[in-house]
Structures are given as structure tokens and as C-alpha cells.
Amino acid sequence: MKLLLPSSIPLQIESLQADGVTPVVYDVHAPIPDEHRDAEALVVWGNPGDRLRAMPQELPELAWIQGLMAGTDAVEAAGFDLRITLCSGRGLHDAPVAEHTLALLLAAARRLDRAVLAQAQSHWRAWEDVNQPFGAPAHLTTLAGARVLIWGFGGIGTRLAGYLSALGAQVTGVATTAGEREGYPVITPTDLPEALPGTDVLVNILPATPDTAGAVGAEVLRSLPEHAWLVNVGRGATVDEEALLAALESGSIAGAALDVFDTEPLPADSPLWQAPNTILTPHCAGGRPDQPERLIAENLRRLRAGEELLNIVRR
């Protein structure tokens, strides 16, 4: 079996070598060489969209695709044969994305974005909340006591909830099934109209699906209090960016911290670059999967043994 590994990430190839398995690193920016188009297994990460869409024709023998990303929407849209087993990298990004989200939340609460701009201008900037009560309800100034709603309460969300709880935040998850998960209360989207008005931070970790397109829209944003922040580390397509821009410009919400966008890279002429009280990062929250070799090796073993694979998206 020939296993194609992406050049976009350094992988420990020796850990993926086994009897009858030939690992080959391919250039994610170039066509698959003719001598490797007989590959049966493919790992994808950081592949440009045009190259992904070309691969179905280049790899006619493909039987298994292992994505290292949590959401495989780009791979699913590339046109691969539906009979090819597709697996996601669910779990590989729990810690990286949760830590990045925590960084965005702390930056928002302490307005580190403004401090960075002031530093670039050699300006000694005074904080707006100096001598104000710590945790004043009119502003998000601390995570202690903050009411955080995490929409998309899977592995990343529960990991983030632990970090937030350690800082004194009150966390509620939003998922398709209500109840309790990892000790946190979980509500469903139908409960959002009652929950949003009492929310200080809405964290969006939704995947991109037909059901989640534009889920964070004008109605959701209108339901948030004026001091609330939106954080998006899910997928850009899940947020109505026009509605978000309107909310930011009108001041109906306090700010937004965004790592993902409907169009990526974010176009230079996008008004989000200059939107008030907005912190942007370039889709880097999950920039390094956590020990991806373990998942690849285990699924490779299971595939060869005829066992059920981990993280199957479709088969």
C-alpha cells in the first residue's frame, strides 16, 4: 500500500512505516507525480482548493483519505468518489484551538489589540477601565464570572470550558442534544432566544454544514447584550458577515474576535479589517494538529486489519 503524506506539515515518517506500506511525501502545491498515482491512501492538510479538486482524477486507486482537520467540508466538496472512506482529524485540534480561543478571549477582555496598536505608535495608552470596578457589567473586562455560551460543544468546546472554568467563567454548551456534558449544562439551539440576552461571550465552534450556514445571523446578534463579544473559531460560513459588520458598526455588540472567514484568505478590501473592536487572526487556531502520526498510524493499522476506522465521516 502506498500512503501519500502532505508536504505542508512535518510528519515522523518512520512511525508510519510498516510491512507492505510505502510512505511518500507529496507536494501539496503540485500535481501528484505519475509514479505515485497508484496510491491507495492519502493524508490531507493545508491542500489548496484547486489541488484538492484535481486529486480525484489523479488518484484513481484511492480507497482511504485521512484528513488532519476537524472539519472535512473542503475535502467533501472536492469531488472524490463517495465510495472512498473519509476520516477527519477530530480530536487533533482540541488543545490548540481551545488555547487559541482562550487567547482571543483574554485579548478581548484586556483589549490587548489596542495595546499592540499603541505600541506600534510609541503611545503610552491608558486603559478605559482604570479605577473602574473589576468586572463591571457594562464591559467585558474579565473572564471571572463571565457567562460564556459555547455553540458547538464537542471536544474543543469541552476542553475550552475547562480552561474557562479555571478562570471563574460560567460555561454553558450548545449542542443538538440538551443535558449535561463533562459536568457542564448543555442546551439546544431552540433554547438560544432565552440564553443569548444573558450571555457575555458567544463562542462559535460550529462546523460548516448546510444546516449551520449563517447560523450566527442578525437574529442571534440582536439577541446578545451590547457588552457581549462574539468569538468564531469554527467555520466562516456559519456567520453572516454582513450582519456581524452591521452589529459591530452600530455598537449593538461590543466586539468580535475572528479566526475564520467566509472567504479565505480574507480579501484586502474586506470591511472586517477595519471593523470597530475587532480582533482578527488568519485561520491559525488549529495550525498544528496534536500528534497526528498516532491517528494516521492507528487508522492505517485498522484499515489493513479490516477493522472499523476512527473518525469516519463517510464510507
PDB file of C-alpha atoms in Angstrom, residues 73-285:
ATOM      1  CA  ASP A  73     -16.030  20.220   4.336  1.00  0.00           C
ATOM      2  CA  ALA A  74     -13.342  21.233   1.810  1.00  0.00           C
ATOM      3  CA  VAL A  75     -12.420  17.600   1.152  1.00  0.00           C
ATOM      4  CA  GLU A  76     -16.060  16.603   0.790  1.00  0.00           C
ATOM      5  CA  ALA A  77     -16.588  19.383  -1.747  1.00  0.00           C
ATOM      6  CA  ALA A  78     -13.546  18.360  -3.831  1.00  0.00           C
ATOM      7  CA  GLY A  79     -15.378  15.659  -5.780  1.00  0.00           C
ATOM      8  CA  PHE A  80     -13.785  12.448  -4.528  1.00  0.00           C
ATOM      9  CA  ASP A  81     -15.644   9.207  -5.228  1.00  0.00           C
ATOM     10  CA  LEU A  82     -18.216   8.700  -2.467  1.00  0.00           C
ATOM     11  CA  ARG A  83     -17.030   5.098  -2.090  1.00  0.00           C
ATOM     12  CA  ILE A  84     -13.696   6.343  -0.706  1.00  0.00           C
ATOM     13  CA  THR A  85     -13.618   6.193   3.094  1.00  0.00           C
ATOM     14  CA  LEU A  86     -13.053   9.670   4.537  1.00  0.00           C
ATOM     15  CA  CYS A  87     -11.867  10.232   8.097  1.00  0.00           C
ATOM     16  CA  SER A  88     -11.434  13.516   9.955  1.00  0.00           C
ATOM     17  CA  GLY A  89      -8.820  14.754  12.397  1.00  0.00           C
ATOM     18  CA  ARG A  90     -11.360  15.130  15.188  1.00  0.00           C
ATOM     19  CA  GLY A  91      -9.506  15.367  18.495  1.00  0.00           C
ATOM     20  CA  LEU A  92      -6.208  16.547  16.988  1.00  0.00           C
ATOM     21  CA  HIS A  93      -7.185  20.185  17.479  1.00  0.00           C
ATOM     22  CA  ASP A  94      -8.888  20.166  20.865  1.00  0.00           C
ATOM     23  CA  ALA A  95      -5.937  21.667  22.753  1.00  0.00           C
ATOM     24  CA  PRO A  96      -4.579  24.019  20.027  1.00  0.00           C
ATOM     25  CA  VAL A  97      -7.960  25.568  19.166  1.00  0.00           C
ATOM     26  CA  ALA A  98      -9.051  25.788  22.806  1.00  0.00           C
ATOM     27  CA  GLU A  99      -5.823  27.589  23.736  1.00  0.00           C
ATOM     28  CA  HIS A 100      -6.122  29.993  20.803  1.00  0.00           C
ATOM     29  CA  THR A 101      -9.732  30.726  21.726  1.00  0.00           C
ATOM     30  CA  LEU A 102      -8.705  31.421  25.301  1.00  0.00           C
ATOM     31  CA  ALA A 103      -6.037  33.811  23.994  1.00  0.00           C
ATOM     32  CA  LEU A 104      -8.654  35.640  21.908  1.00  0.00           C
ATOM     33  CA  LEU A 105     -10.979  35.892  24.898  1.00  0.00           C
ATOM     34  CA  LEU A 106      -8.267  37.295  27.168  1.00  0.00           C
ATOM     35  CA  ALA A 107      -7.164  39.715  24.453  1.00  0.00           C
ATOM     36  CA  ALA A 108     -10.759  40.917  24.152  1.00  0.00           C
ATOM     37  CA  ALA A 109     -11.248  41.290  27.900  1.00  0.00           C
ATOM     38  CA  ARG A 110      -7.953  43.138  28.399  1.00  0.00           C
ATOM     39  CA  ARG A 111      -8.041  44.879  24.976  1.00  0.00           C
ATOM     40  CA  LEU A 112      -4.565  43.707  24.058  1.00  0.00           C
ATOM     41  CA  ASP A 113      -5.382  44.570  20.437  1.00  0.00           C
ATOM     42  CA  ARG A 114      -5.405  48.239  21.365  1.00  0.00           C
ATOM     43  CA  ALA A 115      -2.202  47.851  23.367  1.00  0.00           C
ATOM     44  CA  VAL A 116      -0.445  46.369  20.306  1.00  0.00           C
ATOM     45  CA  LEU A 117      -1.577  49.294  18.147  1.00  0.00           C
ATOM     46  CA  ALA A 118      -0.430  51.776  20.799  1.00  0.00           C
ATOM     47  CA  GLN A 119       2.962  50.073  20.986  1.00  0.00           C
ATOM     48  CA  ALA A 120       3.384  50.377  17.216  1.00  0.00           C
ATOM     49  CA  GLN A 121       2.720  54.125  17.583  1.00  0.00           C
ATOM     50  CA  SER A 122       5.007  54.511  20.646  1.00  0.00           C
ATOM     51  CA  HIS A 123       1.957  55.674  22.534  1.00  0.00           C
ATOM     52  CA  TRP A 124       1.516  55.155  26.295  1.00  0.00           C
ATOM     53  CA  ARG A 125      -2.145  54.218  26.272  1.00  0.00           C
ATOM     54  CA  ALA A 126      -4.267  54.406  29.404  1.00  0.00           C
ATOM     55  CA  TRP A 127      -6.830  51.668  29.925  1.00  0.00           C
ATOM     56  CA  GLU A 128     -10.504  52.653  29.804  1.00  0.00           C
ATOM     57  CA  ASP A 129     -11.317  50.545  32.852  1.00  0.00           C
ATOM     58  CA  VAL A 130      -8.656  52.096  35.145  1.00  0.00           C
ATOM     59  CA  ASN A 131     -10.243  52.790  38.542  1.00  0.00           C
ATOM     60  CA  GLN A 132     -13.485  51.173  37.404  1.00  0.00           C
ATOM     61  CA  PRO A 133     -14.950  48.231  39.347  1.00  0.00           C
ATOM     62  CA  PHE A 134     -13.276  44.987  38.304  1.00  0.00           C
ATOM     63  CA  GLY A 135     -15.764  43.042  36.205  1.00  0.00           C
ATOM     64  CA  ALA A 136     -18.068  45.999  35.620  1.00  0.00           C
ATOM     65  CA  PRO A 137     -21.204  44.614  33.941  1.00  0.00           C
ATOM     66  CA  ALA A 138     -21.185  47.280  31.216  1.00  0.00           C
ATOM     67  CA  HIS A 139     -17.982  45.870  29.683  1.00  0.00           C
ATOM     68  CA  LEU A 140     -16.211  42.560  29.235  1.00  0.00           C
ATOM     69  CA  THR A 141     -13.128  43.182  31.380  1.00  0.00           C
ATOM     70  CA  THR A 142     -12.546  39.792  32.969  1.00  0.00           C
ATOM     71  CA  LEU A 143     -13.418  36.144  32.477  1.00  0.00           C
ATOM     72  CA  ALA A 144     -14.083  35.753  36.200  1.00  0.00           C
ATOM     73  CA  GLY A 145     -17.841  35.436  36.445  1.00  0.00           C
ATOM     74  CA  ALA A 146     -18.303  35.909  32.697  1.00  0.00           C
ATOM     75  CA  ARG A 147     -21.218  33.991  31.199  1.00  0.00           C
ATOM     76  CA  VAL A 148     -19.835  32.131  28.198  1.00  0.00           C
ATOM     77  CA  LEU A 149     -22.012  30.259  25.723  1.00  0.00           C
ATOM     78  CA  ILE A 150     -20.124  27.747  23.560  1.00  0.00           C
ATOM     79  CA  TRP A 151     -22.053  26.824  20.414  1.00  0.00           C
ATOM     80  CA  GLY A 152     -20.626  23.546  19.127  1.00  0.00           C
ATOM     81  CA  PHE A 153     -19.841  21.717  22.343  1.00  0.00           C
ATOM     82  CA  GLY A 154     -17.630  18.838  21.224  1.00  0.00           C
ATOM     83  CA  GLY A 155     -14.037  18.037  22.084  1.00  0.00           C
ATOM     84  CA  ILE A 156     -12.751  21.568  21.510  1.00  0.00           C
ATOM     85  CA  GLY A 157     -15.646  23.115  23.377  1.00  0.00           C
ATOM     86  CA  THR A 158     -15.312  20.914  26.436  1.00  0.00           C
ATOM     87  CA  ARG A 159     -11.531  21.485  26.535  1.00  0.00           C
ATOM     88  CA  LEU A 160     -12.106  25.242  26.353  1.00  0.00           C
ATOM     89  CA  ALA A 161     -14.765  25.005  29.064  1.00  0.00           C
ATOM     90  CA  GLY A 162     -12.185  23.572  31.447  1.00  0.00           C
ATOM     91  CA  TYR A 163      -9.801  26.449  30.792  1.00  0.00           C
ATOM     92  CA  LEU A 164     -12.580  28.992  31.283  1.00  0.00           C
ATOM     93  CA  SER A 165     -13.827  27.371  34.475  1.00  0.00           C
ATOM     94  CA  ALA A 166     -10.340  27.638  35.941  1.00  0.00           C
ATOM     95  CA  LEU A 167     -10.589  31.401  35.410  1.00  0.00           C
ATOM     96  CA  GLY A 168     -14.000  31.589  37.049  1.00  0.00           C
ATOM     97  CA  ALA A 169     -16.243  31.777  33.988  1.00  0.00           C
ATOM     98  CA  GLN A 170     -19.732  30.283  33.907  1.00  0.00           C
ATOM     99  CA  VAL A 171     -19.929  27.996  30.862  1.00  0.00           C
ATOM    100  CA  THR A 172     -22.957  26.619  29.059  1.00  0.00           C
ATOM    101  CA  GLY A 173     -22.698  24.448  25.967  1.00  0.00           C
ATOM    102  CA  VAL A 174     -24.997  24.442  22.941  1.00  0.00           C
ATOM    103  CA  ALA A 175     -25.415  21.137  21.083  1.00  0.00           C
ATOM    104  CA  THR A 176     -28.059  19.138  19.269  1.00  0.00           C
ATOM    105  CA  THR A 177     -28.983  17.285  22.476  1.00  0.00           C
ATOM    106  CA  ALA A 178     -29.666  19.003  25.793  1.00  0.00           C
ATOM    107  CA  GLY A 179     -28.454  17.683  29.124  1.00  0.00           C
ATOM    108  CA  GLU A 180     -25.021  17.652  30.702  1.00  0.00           C
ATOM    109  CA  ARG A 181     -21.601  17.017  29.191  1.00  0.00           C
ATOM    110  CA  GLU A 182     -18.330  16.825  31.118  1.00  0.00           C
ATOM    111  CA  GLY A 183     -20.131  18.447  34.037  1.00  0.00           C
ATOM    112  CA  TYR A 184     -21.419  21.447  32.044  1.00  0.00           C
ATOM    113  CA  PRO A 185     -25.053  22.255  31.282  1.00  0.00           C
ATOM    114  CA  VAL A 186     -25.923  21.867  27.613  1.00  0.00           C
ATOM    115  CA  ILE A 187     -28.854  23.470  25.829  1.00  0.00           C
ATOM    116  CA  THR A 188     -30.061  23.166  22.227  1.00  0.00           C
ATOM    117  CA  PRO A 189     -30.286  25.902  19.559  1.00  0.00           C
ATOM    118  CA  THR A 190     -34.007  26.191  20.236  1.00  0.00           C
ATOM    119  CA  ASP A 191     -33.089  27.494  23.718  1.00  0.00           C
ATOM    120  CA  LEU A 192     -30.881  30.312  22.350  1.00  0.00           C
ATOM    121  CA  PRO A 193     -33.538  33.066  22.432  1.00  0.00           C
ATOM    122  CA  GLU A 194     -33.718  32.690  26.213  1.00  0.00           C
ATOM    123  CA  ALA A 195     -29.956  32.246  26.736  1.00  0.00           C
ATOM    124  CA  LEU A 196     -28.437  34.909  24.475  1.00  0.00           C
ATOM    125  CA  PRO A 197     -29.647  38.045  26.347  1.00  0.00           C
ATOM    126  CA  GLY A 198     -27.744  36.883  29.440  1.00  0.00           C
ATOM    127  CA  THR A 199     -24.539  35.999  27.573  1.00  0.00           C
ATOM    128  CA  ASP A 200     -21.264  37.928  27.878  1.00  0.00           C
ATOM    129  CA  VAL A 201     -19.368  35.907  25.249  1.00  0.00           C
ATOM    130  CA  LEU A 202     -20.704  33.717  22.457  1.00  0.00           C
ATOM    131  CA  VAL A 203     -18.042  31.290  21.227  1.00  0.00           C
ATOM    132  CA  ASN A 204     -18.860  29.712  17.870  1.00  0.00           C
ATOM    133  CA  ILE A 205     -17.198  26.358  17.096  1.00  0.00           C
ATOM    134  CA  LEU A 206     -19.793  25.154  14.606  1.00  0.00           C
ATOM    135  CA  PRO A 207     -18.716  23.091  11.581  1.00  0.00           C
ATOM    136  CA  ALA A 208     -19.732  24.141   8.074  1.00  0.00           C
ATOM    137  CA  THR A 209     -22.790  22.155   7.014  1.00  0.00           C
ATOM    138  CA  PRO A 210     -25.973  23.090   5.138  1.00  0.00           C
ATOM    139  CA  ASP A 211     -27.740  23.321   8.495  1.00  0.00           C
ATOM    140  CA  THR A 212     -25.192  25.697  10.060  1.00  0.00           C
ATOM    141  CA  ALA A 213     -24.750  28.116   7.140  1.00  0.00           C
ATOM    142  CA  GLY A 214     -25.255  31.630   8.520  1.00  0.00           C
ATOM    143  CA  ALA A 215     -26.370  30.231  11.876  1.00  0.00           C
ATOM    144  CA  VAL A 216     -24.905  33.245  13.680  1.00  0.00           C
ATOM    145  CA  GLY A 217     -27.030  35.807  11.876  1.00  0.00           C
ATOM    146  CA  ALA A 218     -28.824  39.057  12.549  1.00  0.00           C
ATOM    147  CA  GLU A 219     -31.355  37.497  14.922  1.00  0.00           C
ATOM    148  CA  VAL A 220     -28.681  35.882  17.085  1.00  0.00           C
ATOM    149  CA  LEU A 221     -26.578  39.049  17.140  1.00  0.00           C
ATOM    150  CA  ARG A 222     -29.602  41.214  18.035  1.00  0.00           C
ATOM    151  CA  SER A 223     -30.316  38.923  20.981  1.00  0.00           C
ATOM    152  CA  LEU A 224     -26.905  39.492  22.554  1.00  0.00           C
ATOM    153  CA  PRO A 225     -26.447  42.363  25.031  1.00  0.00           C
ATOM    154  CA  GLU A 226     -24.422  45.400  23.917  1.00  0.00           C
ATOM    155  CA  HIS A 227     -21.401  44.435  26.042  1.00  0.00           C
ATOM    156  CA  ALA A 228     -21.170  40.919  24.524  1.00  0.00           C
ATOM    157  CA  TRP A 229     -18.372  39.657  22.280  1.00  0.00           C
ATOM    158  CA  LEU A 230     -18.549  37.060  19.523  1.00  0.00           C
ATOM    159  CA  VAL A 231     -15.628  34.675  19.040  1.00  0.00           C
ATOM    160  CA  ASN A 232     -15.561  32.488  15.917  1.00  0.00           C
ATOM    161  CA  VAL A 233     -13.094  29.604  15.680  1.00  0.00           C
ATOM    162  CA  GLY A 234     -15.472  27.252  13.858  1.00  0.00           C
ATOM    163  CA  ARG A 235     -16.041  27.960  10.179  1.00  0.00           C
ATOM    164  CA  GLY A 236     -16.552  31.307   8.465  1.00  0.00           C
ATOM    165  CA  ALA A 237     -19.643  30.130   6.609  1.00  0.00           C
ATOM    166  CA  THR A 238     -21.509  29.748   9.907  1.00  0.00           C
ATOM    167  CA  VAL A 239     -21.538  33.529  10.488  1.00  0.00           C
ATOM    168  CA  ASP A 240     -23.479  36.075   8.442  1.00  0.00           C
ATOM    169  CA  GLU A 241     -20.600  38.518   7.981  1.00  0.00           C
ATOM    170  CA  GLU A 242     -22.809  41.348   6.707  1.00  0.00           C
ATOM    171  CA  ALA A 243     -24.987  41.081   9.801  1.00  0.00           C
ATOM    172  CA  LEU A 244     -21.888  40.927  12.010  1.00  0.00           C
ATOM    173  CA  LEU A 245     -20.387  44.013  10.382  1.00  0.00           C
ATOM    174  CA  ALA A 246     -23.643  45.884  10.895  1.00  0.00           C
ATOM    175  CA  ALA A 247     -23.716  44.861  14.568  1.00  0.00           C
ATOM    176  CA  LEU A 248     -20.130  46.000  15.101  1.00  0.00           C
ATOM    177  CA  GLU A 249     -20.606  49.324  13.342  1.00  0.00           C
ATOM    178  CA  SER A 250     -23.838  50.094  15.174  1.00  0.00           C
ATOM    179  CA  GLY A 251     -22.431  49.024  18.540  1.00  0.00           C
ATOM    180  CA  SER A 252     -25.198  46.506  19.160  1.00  0.00           C
ATOM    181  CA  ILE A 253     -22.436  44.134  20.299  1.00  0.00           C
ATOM    182  CA  ALA A 254     -19.145  45.161  21.900  1.00  0.00           C
ATOM    183  CA  GLY A 255     -16.744  43.338  19.601  1.00  0.00           C
ATOM    184  CA  ALA A 256     -15.689  40.224  17.743  1.00  0.00           C
ATOM    185  CA  ALA A 257     -12.611  38.014  17.682  1.00  0.00           C
ATOM    186  CA  LEU A 258     -12.475  36.038  14.438  1.00  0.00           C
ATOM    187  CA  ASP A 259     -10.102  33.308  13.293  1.00  0.00           C
ATOM    188  CA  VAL A 260     -12.173  32.069  10.330  1.00  0.00           C
ATOM    189  CA  PHE A 261     -13.945  33.791   7.460  1.00  0.00           C
ATOM    190  CA  ASP A 262     -16.381  33.030   4.674  1.00  0.00           C
ATOM    191  CA  THR A 263     -13.644  33.789   2.101  1.00  0.00           C
ATOM    192  CA  GLU A 264     -10.063  32.854   2.949  1.00  0.00           C
ATOM    193  CA  PRO A 265      -7.607  34.453   2.803  1.00  0.00           C
ATOM    194  CA  LEU A 266      -9.725  37.403   3.889  1.00  0.00           C
ATOM    195  CA  PRO A 267      -9.695  39.814   0.916  1.00  0.00           C
ATOM    196  CA  ALA A 268      -7.702  43.012   1.425  1.00  0.00           C
ATOM    197  CA  ASP A 269     -10.822  45.069   0.685  1.00  0.00           C
ATOM    198  CA  SER A 270     -12.990  43.273   3.249  1.00  0.00           C
ATOM    199  CA  PRO A 271     -14.531  45.805   5.656  1.00  0.00           C
ATOM    200  CA  LEU A 272     -13.855  43.374   8.503  1.00  0.00           C
ATOM    201  CA  TRP A 273     -10.210  44.504   8.511  1.00  0.00           C
ATOM    202  CA  GLN A 274     -11.318  47.944   9.686  1.00  0.00           C
ATOM    203  CA  ALA A 275     -14.383  46.956  11.686  1.00  0.00           C
ATOM    204  CA  PRO A 276     -14.503  48.552  15.149  1.00  0.00           C
ATOM    205  CA  ASN A 277     -13.485  46.472  18.147  1.00  0.00           C
ATOM    206  CA  THR A 278     -12.482  43.503  16.008  1.00  0.00           C
ATOM    207  CA  ILE A 279      -9.554  41.138  16.545  1.00  0.00           C
ATOM    208  CA  LEU A 280      -8.545  39.031  13.542  1.00  0.00           C
ATOM    209  CA  THR A 281      -6.224  36.035  13.232  1.00  0.00           C
ATOM    210  CA  PRO A 282      -5.582  34.182   9.936  1.00  0.00           C
ATOM    211  CA  HIS A 283      -7.287  30.808  10.498  1.00  0.00           C
ATOM    212  CA  CYS A 284      -4.420  29.647  12.676  1.00  0.00           C
ATOM    213  CA  ALA A 285      -6.206  28.381  15.797  1.00  0.00           C
TER     214      ALA A 285
END
